[in-house]
Short mmCIF file of C-alpha atoms in Angstrom, two decimals:
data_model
loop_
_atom_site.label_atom_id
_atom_site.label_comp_id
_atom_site.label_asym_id
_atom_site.label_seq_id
_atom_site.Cartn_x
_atom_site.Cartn_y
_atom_site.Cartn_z
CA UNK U 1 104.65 67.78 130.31
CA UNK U 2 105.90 69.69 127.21
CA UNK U 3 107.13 73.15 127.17
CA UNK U 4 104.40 75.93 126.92
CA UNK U 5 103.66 77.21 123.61
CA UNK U 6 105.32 80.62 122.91
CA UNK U 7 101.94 82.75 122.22
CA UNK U 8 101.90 85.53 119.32
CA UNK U 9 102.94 88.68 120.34
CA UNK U 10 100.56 90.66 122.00
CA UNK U 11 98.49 87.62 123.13
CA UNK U 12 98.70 87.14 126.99
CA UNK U 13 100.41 84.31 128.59
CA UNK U 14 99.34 82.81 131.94
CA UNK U 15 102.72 83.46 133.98
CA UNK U 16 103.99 80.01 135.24
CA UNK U 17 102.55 80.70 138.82
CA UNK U 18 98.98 82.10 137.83
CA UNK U 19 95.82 80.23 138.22
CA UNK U 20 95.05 78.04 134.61
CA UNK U 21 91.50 79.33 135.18
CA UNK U 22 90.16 82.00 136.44
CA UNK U 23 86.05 82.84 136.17
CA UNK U 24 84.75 86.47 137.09
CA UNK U 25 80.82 86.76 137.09
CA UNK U 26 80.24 84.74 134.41
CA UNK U 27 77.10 85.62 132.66
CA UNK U 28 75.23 83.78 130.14
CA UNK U 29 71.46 84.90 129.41
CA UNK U 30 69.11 82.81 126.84
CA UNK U 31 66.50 85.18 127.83
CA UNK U 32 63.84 82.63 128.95
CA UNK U 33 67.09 80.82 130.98
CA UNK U 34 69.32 82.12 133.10
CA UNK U 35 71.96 79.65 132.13
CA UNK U 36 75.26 81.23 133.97
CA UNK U 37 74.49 83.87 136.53
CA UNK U 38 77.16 85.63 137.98
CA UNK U 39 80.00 82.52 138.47
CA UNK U 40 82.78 83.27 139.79
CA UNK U 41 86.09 80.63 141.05
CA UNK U 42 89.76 79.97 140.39
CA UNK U 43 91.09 76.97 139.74
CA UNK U 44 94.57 76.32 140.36
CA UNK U 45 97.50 74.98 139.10
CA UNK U 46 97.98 70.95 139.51
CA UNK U 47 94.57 70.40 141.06
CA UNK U 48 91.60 68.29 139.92
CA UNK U 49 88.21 70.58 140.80
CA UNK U 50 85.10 68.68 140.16
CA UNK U 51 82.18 70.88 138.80
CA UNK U 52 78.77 69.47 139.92
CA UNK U 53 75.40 70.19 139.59
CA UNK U 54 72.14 68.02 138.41
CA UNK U 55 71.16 68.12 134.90
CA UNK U 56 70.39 71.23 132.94
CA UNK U 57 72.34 73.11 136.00
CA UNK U 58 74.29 75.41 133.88
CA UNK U 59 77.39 73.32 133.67
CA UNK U 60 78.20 72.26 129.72
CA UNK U 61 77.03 76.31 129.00
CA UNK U 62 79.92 76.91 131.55
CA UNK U 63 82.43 74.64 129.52
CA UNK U 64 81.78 76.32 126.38
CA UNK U 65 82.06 79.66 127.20
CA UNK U 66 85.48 78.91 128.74
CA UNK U 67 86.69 77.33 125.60
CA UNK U 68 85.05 80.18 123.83
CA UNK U 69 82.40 78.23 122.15
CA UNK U 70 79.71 80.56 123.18
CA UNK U 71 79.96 84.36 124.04
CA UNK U 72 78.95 85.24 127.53
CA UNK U 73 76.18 87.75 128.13
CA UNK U 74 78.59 89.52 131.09
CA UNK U 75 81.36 88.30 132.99
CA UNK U 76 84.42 86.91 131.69
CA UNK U 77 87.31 84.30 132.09
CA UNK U 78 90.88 84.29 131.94
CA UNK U 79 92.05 80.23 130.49
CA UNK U 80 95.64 80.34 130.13
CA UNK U 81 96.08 83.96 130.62
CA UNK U 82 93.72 83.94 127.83
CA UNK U 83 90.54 86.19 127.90
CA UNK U 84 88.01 84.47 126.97
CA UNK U 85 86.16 87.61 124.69
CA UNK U 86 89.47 87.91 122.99
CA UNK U 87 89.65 85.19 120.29
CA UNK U 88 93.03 85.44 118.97
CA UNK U 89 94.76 85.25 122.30
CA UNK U 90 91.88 82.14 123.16
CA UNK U 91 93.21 80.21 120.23
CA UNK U 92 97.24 80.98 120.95
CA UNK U 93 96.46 78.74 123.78
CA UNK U 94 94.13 76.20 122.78
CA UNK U 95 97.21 73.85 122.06
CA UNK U 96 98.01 73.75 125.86
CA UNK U 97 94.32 72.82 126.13
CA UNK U 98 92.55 69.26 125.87
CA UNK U 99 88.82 68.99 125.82
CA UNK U 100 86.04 66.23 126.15
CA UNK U 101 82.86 66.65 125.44
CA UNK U 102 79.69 64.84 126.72
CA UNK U 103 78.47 64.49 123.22
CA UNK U 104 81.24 63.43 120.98
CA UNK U 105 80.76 64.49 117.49
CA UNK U 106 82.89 61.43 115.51
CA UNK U 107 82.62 60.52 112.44
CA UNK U 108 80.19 56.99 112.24
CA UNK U 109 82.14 56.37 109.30
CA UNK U 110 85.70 56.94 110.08
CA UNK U 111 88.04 54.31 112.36
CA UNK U 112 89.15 55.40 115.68
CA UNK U 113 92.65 55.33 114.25
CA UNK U 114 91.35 57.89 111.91
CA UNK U 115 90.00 60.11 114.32
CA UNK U 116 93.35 59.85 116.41
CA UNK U 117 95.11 60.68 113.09
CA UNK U 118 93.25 63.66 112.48
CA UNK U 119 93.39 65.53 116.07
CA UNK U 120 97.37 64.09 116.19
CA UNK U 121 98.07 66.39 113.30
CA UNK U 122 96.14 69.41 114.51
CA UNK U 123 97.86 69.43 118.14
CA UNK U 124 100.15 66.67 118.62
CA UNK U 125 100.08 63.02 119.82
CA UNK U 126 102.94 62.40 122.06
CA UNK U 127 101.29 60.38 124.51
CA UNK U 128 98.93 58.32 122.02
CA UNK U 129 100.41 54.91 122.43
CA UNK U 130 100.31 55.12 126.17
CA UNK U 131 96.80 55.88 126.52
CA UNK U 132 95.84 53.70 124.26
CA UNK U 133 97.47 50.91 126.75
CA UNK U 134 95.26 52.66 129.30
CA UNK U 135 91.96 53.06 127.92
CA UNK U 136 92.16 50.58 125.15
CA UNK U 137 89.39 51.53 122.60
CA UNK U 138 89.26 49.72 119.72
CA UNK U 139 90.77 52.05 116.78
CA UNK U 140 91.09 49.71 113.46
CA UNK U 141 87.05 49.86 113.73
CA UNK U 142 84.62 51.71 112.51
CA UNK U 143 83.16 54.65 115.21
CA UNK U 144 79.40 53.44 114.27
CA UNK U 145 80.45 49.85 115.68
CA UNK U 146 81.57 51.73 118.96
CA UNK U 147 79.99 50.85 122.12
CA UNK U 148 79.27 54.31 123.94
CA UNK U 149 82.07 53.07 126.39
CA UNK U 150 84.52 53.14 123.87
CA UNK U 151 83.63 56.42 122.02
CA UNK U 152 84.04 58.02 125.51
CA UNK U 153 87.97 56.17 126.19
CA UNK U 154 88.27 57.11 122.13
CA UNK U 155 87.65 61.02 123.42
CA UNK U 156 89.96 60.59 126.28
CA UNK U 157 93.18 59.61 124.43
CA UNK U 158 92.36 62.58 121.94
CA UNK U 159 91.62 64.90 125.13
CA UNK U 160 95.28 63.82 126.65
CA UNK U 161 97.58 62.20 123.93
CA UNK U 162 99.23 66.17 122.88
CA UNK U 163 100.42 66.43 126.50
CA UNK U 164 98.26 69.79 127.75
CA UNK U 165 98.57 71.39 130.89
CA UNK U 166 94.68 72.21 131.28
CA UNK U 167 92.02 69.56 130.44
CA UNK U 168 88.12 70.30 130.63
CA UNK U 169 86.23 67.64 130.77
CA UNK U 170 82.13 67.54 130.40
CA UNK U 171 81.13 64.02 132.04
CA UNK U 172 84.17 62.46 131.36
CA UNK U 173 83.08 59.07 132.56
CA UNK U 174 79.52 58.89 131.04
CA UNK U 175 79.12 55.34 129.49
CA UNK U 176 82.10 53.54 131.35
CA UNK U 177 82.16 50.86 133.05
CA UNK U 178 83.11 50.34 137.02
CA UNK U 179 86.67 48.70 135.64
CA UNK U 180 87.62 51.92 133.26
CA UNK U 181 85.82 54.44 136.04
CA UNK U 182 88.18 52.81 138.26
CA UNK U 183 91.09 53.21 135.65
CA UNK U 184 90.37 56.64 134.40
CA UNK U 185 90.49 58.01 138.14
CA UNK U 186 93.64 56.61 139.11
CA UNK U 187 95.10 57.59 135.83
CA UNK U 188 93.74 61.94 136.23
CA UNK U 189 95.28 60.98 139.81
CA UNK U 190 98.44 60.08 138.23
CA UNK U 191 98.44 63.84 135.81
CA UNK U 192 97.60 65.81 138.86
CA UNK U 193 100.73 64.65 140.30
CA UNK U 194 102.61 65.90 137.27
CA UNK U 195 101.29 69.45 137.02
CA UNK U 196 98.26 68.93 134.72
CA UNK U 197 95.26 71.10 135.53
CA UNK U 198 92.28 69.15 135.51
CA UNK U 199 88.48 70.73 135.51
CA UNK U 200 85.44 68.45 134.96
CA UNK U 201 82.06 68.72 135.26
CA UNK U 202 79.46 65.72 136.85
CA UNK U 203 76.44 64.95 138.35
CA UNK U 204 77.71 61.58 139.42
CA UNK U 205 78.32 62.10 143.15
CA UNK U 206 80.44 59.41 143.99
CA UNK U 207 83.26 60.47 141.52
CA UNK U 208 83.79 63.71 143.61
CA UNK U 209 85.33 62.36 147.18
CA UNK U 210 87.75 59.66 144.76
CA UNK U 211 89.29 62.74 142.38
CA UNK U 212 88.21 65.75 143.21
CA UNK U 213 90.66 68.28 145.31
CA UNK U 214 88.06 70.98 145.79
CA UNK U 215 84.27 71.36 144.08
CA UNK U 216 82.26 74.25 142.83
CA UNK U 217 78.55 72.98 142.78
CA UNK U 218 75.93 74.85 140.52
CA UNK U 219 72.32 74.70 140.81
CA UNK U 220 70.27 76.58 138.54
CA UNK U 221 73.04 78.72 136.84
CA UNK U 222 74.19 80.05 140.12
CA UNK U 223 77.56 79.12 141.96
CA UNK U 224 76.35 77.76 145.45
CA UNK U 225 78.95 76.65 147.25
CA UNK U 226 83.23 76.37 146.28
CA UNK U 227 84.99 74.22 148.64
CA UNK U 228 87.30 71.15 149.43
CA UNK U 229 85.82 67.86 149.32
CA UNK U 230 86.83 66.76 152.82
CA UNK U 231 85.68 70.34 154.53
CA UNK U 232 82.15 69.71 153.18
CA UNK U 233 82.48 66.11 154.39
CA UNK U 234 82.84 66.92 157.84
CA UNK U 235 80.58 70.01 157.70
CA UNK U 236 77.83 67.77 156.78
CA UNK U 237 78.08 65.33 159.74
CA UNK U 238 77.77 61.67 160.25
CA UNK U 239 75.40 58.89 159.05
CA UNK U 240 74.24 57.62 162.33
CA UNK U 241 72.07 54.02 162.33
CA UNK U 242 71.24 52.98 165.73
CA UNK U 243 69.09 49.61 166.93
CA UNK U 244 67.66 50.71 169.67
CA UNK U 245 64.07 50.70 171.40
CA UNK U 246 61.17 53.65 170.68
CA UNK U 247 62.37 55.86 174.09
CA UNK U 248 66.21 56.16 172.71
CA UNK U 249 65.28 56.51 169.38
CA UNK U 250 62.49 59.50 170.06
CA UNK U 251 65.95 60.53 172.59
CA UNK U 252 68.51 60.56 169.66
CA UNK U 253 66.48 61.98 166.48
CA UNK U 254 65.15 65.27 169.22
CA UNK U 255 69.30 66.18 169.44
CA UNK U 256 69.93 69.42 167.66
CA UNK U 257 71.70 68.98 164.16
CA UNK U 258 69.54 65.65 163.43
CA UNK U 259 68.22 65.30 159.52
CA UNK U 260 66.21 63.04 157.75
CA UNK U 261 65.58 61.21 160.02
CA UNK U 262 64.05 57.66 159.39
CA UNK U 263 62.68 54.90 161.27
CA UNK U 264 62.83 51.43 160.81
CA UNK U 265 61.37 48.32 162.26
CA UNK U 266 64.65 48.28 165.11
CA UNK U 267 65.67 51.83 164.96
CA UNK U 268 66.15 54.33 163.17
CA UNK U 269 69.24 56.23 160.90
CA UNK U 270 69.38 60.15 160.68
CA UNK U 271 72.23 62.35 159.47
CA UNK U 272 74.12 64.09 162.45
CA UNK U 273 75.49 67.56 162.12
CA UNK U 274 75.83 68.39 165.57
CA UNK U 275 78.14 67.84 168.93
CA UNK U 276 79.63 64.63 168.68
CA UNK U 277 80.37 64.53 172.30
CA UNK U 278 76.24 65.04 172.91
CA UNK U 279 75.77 62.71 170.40
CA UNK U 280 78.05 60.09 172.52
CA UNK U 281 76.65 61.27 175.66
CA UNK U 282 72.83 60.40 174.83
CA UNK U 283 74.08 56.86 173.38
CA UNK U 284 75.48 56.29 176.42
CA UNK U 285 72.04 56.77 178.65
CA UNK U 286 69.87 53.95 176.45
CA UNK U 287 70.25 50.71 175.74
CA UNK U 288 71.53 50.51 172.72
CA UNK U 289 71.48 47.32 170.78
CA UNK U 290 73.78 48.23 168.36
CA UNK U 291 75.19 51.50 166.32
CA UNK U 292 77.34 52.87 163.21
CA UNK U 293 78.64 55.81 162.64
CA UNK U 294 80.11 56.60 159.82
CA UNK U 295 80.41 59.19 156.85
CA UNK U 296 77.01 59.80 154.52
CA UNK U 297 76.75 58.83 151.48
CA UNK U 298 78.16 61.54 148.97
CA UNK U 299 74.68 62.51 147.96
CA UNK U 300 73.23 63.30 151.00
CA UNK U 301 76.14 65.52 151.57
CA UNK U 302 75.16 67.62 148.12
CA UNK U 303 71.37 66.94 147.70
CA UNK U 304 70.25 70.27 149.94
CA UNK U 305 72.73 72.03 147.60
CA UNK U 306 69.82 71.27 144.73
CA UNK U 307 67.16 71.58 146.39
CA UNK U 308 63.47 71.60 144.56
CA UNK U 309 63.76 75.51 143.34
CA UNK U 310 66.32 76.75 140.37
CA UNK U 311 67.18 80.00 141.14
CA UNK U 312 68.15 81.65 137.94
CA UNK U 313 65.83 79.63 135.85
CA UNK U 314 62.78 81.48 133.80
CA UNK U 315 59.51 80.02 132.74
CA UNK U 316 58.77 76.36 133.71
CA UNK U 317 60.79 74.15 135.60
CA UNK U 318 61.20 71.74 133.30
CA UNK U 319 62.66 74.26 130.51
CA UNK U 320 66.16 72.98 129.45
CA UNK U 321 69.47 74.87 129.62
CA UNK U 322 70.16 75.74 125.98
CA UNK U 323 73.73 75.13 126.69
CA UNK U 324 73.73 71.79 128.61
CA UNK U 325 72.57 69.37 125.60
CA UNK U 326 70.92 67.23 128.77
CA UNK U 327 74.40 65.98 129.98
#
C-alpha cells in the first residue's frame, strides 16, 4: 500500500495503530424517518466488516454521512482520524479513501477508459492495469452500452486502482455474476491480507460468512447486534433434518431451543439452539431413519435480527429511508 498522505496542518491524522473508523451515536433524523439512530462501532485496521440490514434499513444514509455526504442530526464519526463534521480535515483524507456506490453516477456518454482517466487524475491510478486483469470491464466502450455487471467491476477498479487504505463499499456486488462474486471475494480477501480496511454494506446474506471478519446488522436505523461471523454462527445453532416416524418427531421438535420447526411427509427439520448432548441423547431413543446436522442457512441465522417491526421508523411501514436510494 502507498505511504499515508501527510494531512494539512492542523487536520488530524489517524495514528498508524487507531481504528480507520470509528462511529459514536450516529444520528440522522428526516423527521418522518428515523434513518440513523444512535449507531455506534469501530472498525479496525486490516479487517473486512460486513454491514447488513434489509432494504431501506438505514445503511447507504450510514455510508454517506461517513464520507461526509450528508450531515448527521447527532452523533459523529472519526474516518481516518478525520471528524466527520469537520470538512477540511474530511477531505485531507479522502485520498486514502476509495468509495463505491450502489448507484453509480457515470457518464452514458463517456468510455470506461474515460471515466478511469478522470478519477486517475484526481487520486491516482497505481493499481489500474491490475484490476483491470481482475475485473475486466470493457473500457474502449461507451458506459450506456454497459451491462449493469460491468458498470459495477467499472466502479471497483476506480474504488481500488489509487491504492487506499479504507474502502466503503454500498452493495459492492449488486449486478455480478456468480464467476466475478466469486472473483471479487477472493480478491477483498487478498487486500485484507495487506492492511486495507474494508467496510461494505449488503443485504445479500450469503456474502457475509465468505468475507466478512465481524458484522454490524441494522434494522430500522438502529444497530442490533456487532459481532464475528462465526460467534453468531454457533450462537444460532444447527439445522437439524431428521426422517423419522410421528412419536420421535413430536420427541425432537418439544426439546428446548427448537425453532421453526417444519414437518414434512418423513420428518421434519427445525433449527436447534440448544444442548447438543440432549439433542444426541433423544436421537438416540427413536428410530431414526436417517439425520443431518449441519449449519443453517445464513439467513435463518439473521432473519429474527429483522423481524416484522422497524424500530426507529415514523409513519407507515412502507415509507423509504431518504438516504438509502432502495439499495
Amino acid at each position: 500500500m502507498s505511504d499515508e498522505a501527510a494531512a494539512p496542518e492542523g487536520n488530524p491524522v489517524a495514528a498508524p495503530d487507531d481504528p480507520p473508523l470509528v462511529v459514536e451515536g450516529l444520528t440522522k433524523d428526516y423527521g418522518s424517518v428515523l434513518a440513523n439512530d444512535d449507531v455506534s462501532f469501530t472498525v479496525h485496521r486490516g479487517e473486512i466488516f460486513g454491514f447488513l440490514g434489509p432494504n431501506g434499513a438505514g445503511k447507504s444514509t450510514t455510508i454517506r454521512l461517513l464520507l461526509g455526504l450528508l450531515k448527521p442530526t447527532a452523533g459523529t464519526a472519526r474516518v481516518l482520524g478525520a471528524d466527520i463534521r469537520d470538512e477540511a480535515a474530511l477531505t485531507a483524507v479522502k485520498g486514502r479513501i476509495g468509495y463505491l456506490p450502489a448507484h453509480l453516477g457515470f457518464d452514458e456518454e463517456a468510455t470506461g477508459k474515460a471515466v478511469l482517466d478522470y478519477h486517475g487524475a484526481i487520486k491516482g491510478e497505481g493499481r489500474r492495469d491490475e484490476l483491470l486483469e481482475i475485473f475486466t470491464p470493457p473500457v474502449e466502450r461507451p458506459i450506456r452500452e454497459y451491462s449493469t455487471g460491468n458498470k459495477r467491476m467499472l466502479g471497483l477498479v476506480q474504488a481500488f486502482m489509487h491504492d487506499p487504505e479504507l474502502v466503503v463499499m454500498d452493495e459492492p456486488t449488486s449486478g455480478l455474476d456468480p464467476l466475478k462474486q466469486e472473483g471479487f471475494n477472493e480478491f477483498i480477501r487478498r487486500e485484507r491480507d495487506r492492511g486495507t480496511t474494508i467496510f461494505f454494506s449488503s443485504h445479500v446474506l450469503s456474502e457475509v460468512r465468505r468475507v466478512c471478519d465481524r458484522v454490524g446488522i441494522l434494522r430500522g436505523g438502529s444497530l442490533v447486534e456487532l459481532e464475528g461471523v462465526e460467534a453468531l454462527l454457533h450462537r444460532s445453532g444447527k439445522h437439524v433434518r431428521v426422517h423419522a416416524d410421528d412419536a420421535a418427531v413430536a420427541a425432537l421438535t418439544a426439546l428446548d431451543g427448537v425453532v421453526d420447526a417444519e414437518p414434512f411427509s418423513e420428518g421434519a427439520q427445525f433449527i436447534y439452539a440448544g444442548d447438543p448432548n440432549a439433542l444426541l441423547d433423544e436421537l438416540a431413543r427413536h428410530d431414526i431413519r436417517d439425520v443431518e446436522i449441519g449449519e443453517p442457512p445464513i439467513e435463518d441465522v439473521f432473519v429474527h435480527y429483522y423481524g416484522s417491526e422497524e424500530p426507529g421508523r415514523r409513519g407507515p411501514e412502507t415509507a423509504v429511508d431518504p438516504g438509502d436510494d432502495g439499495a
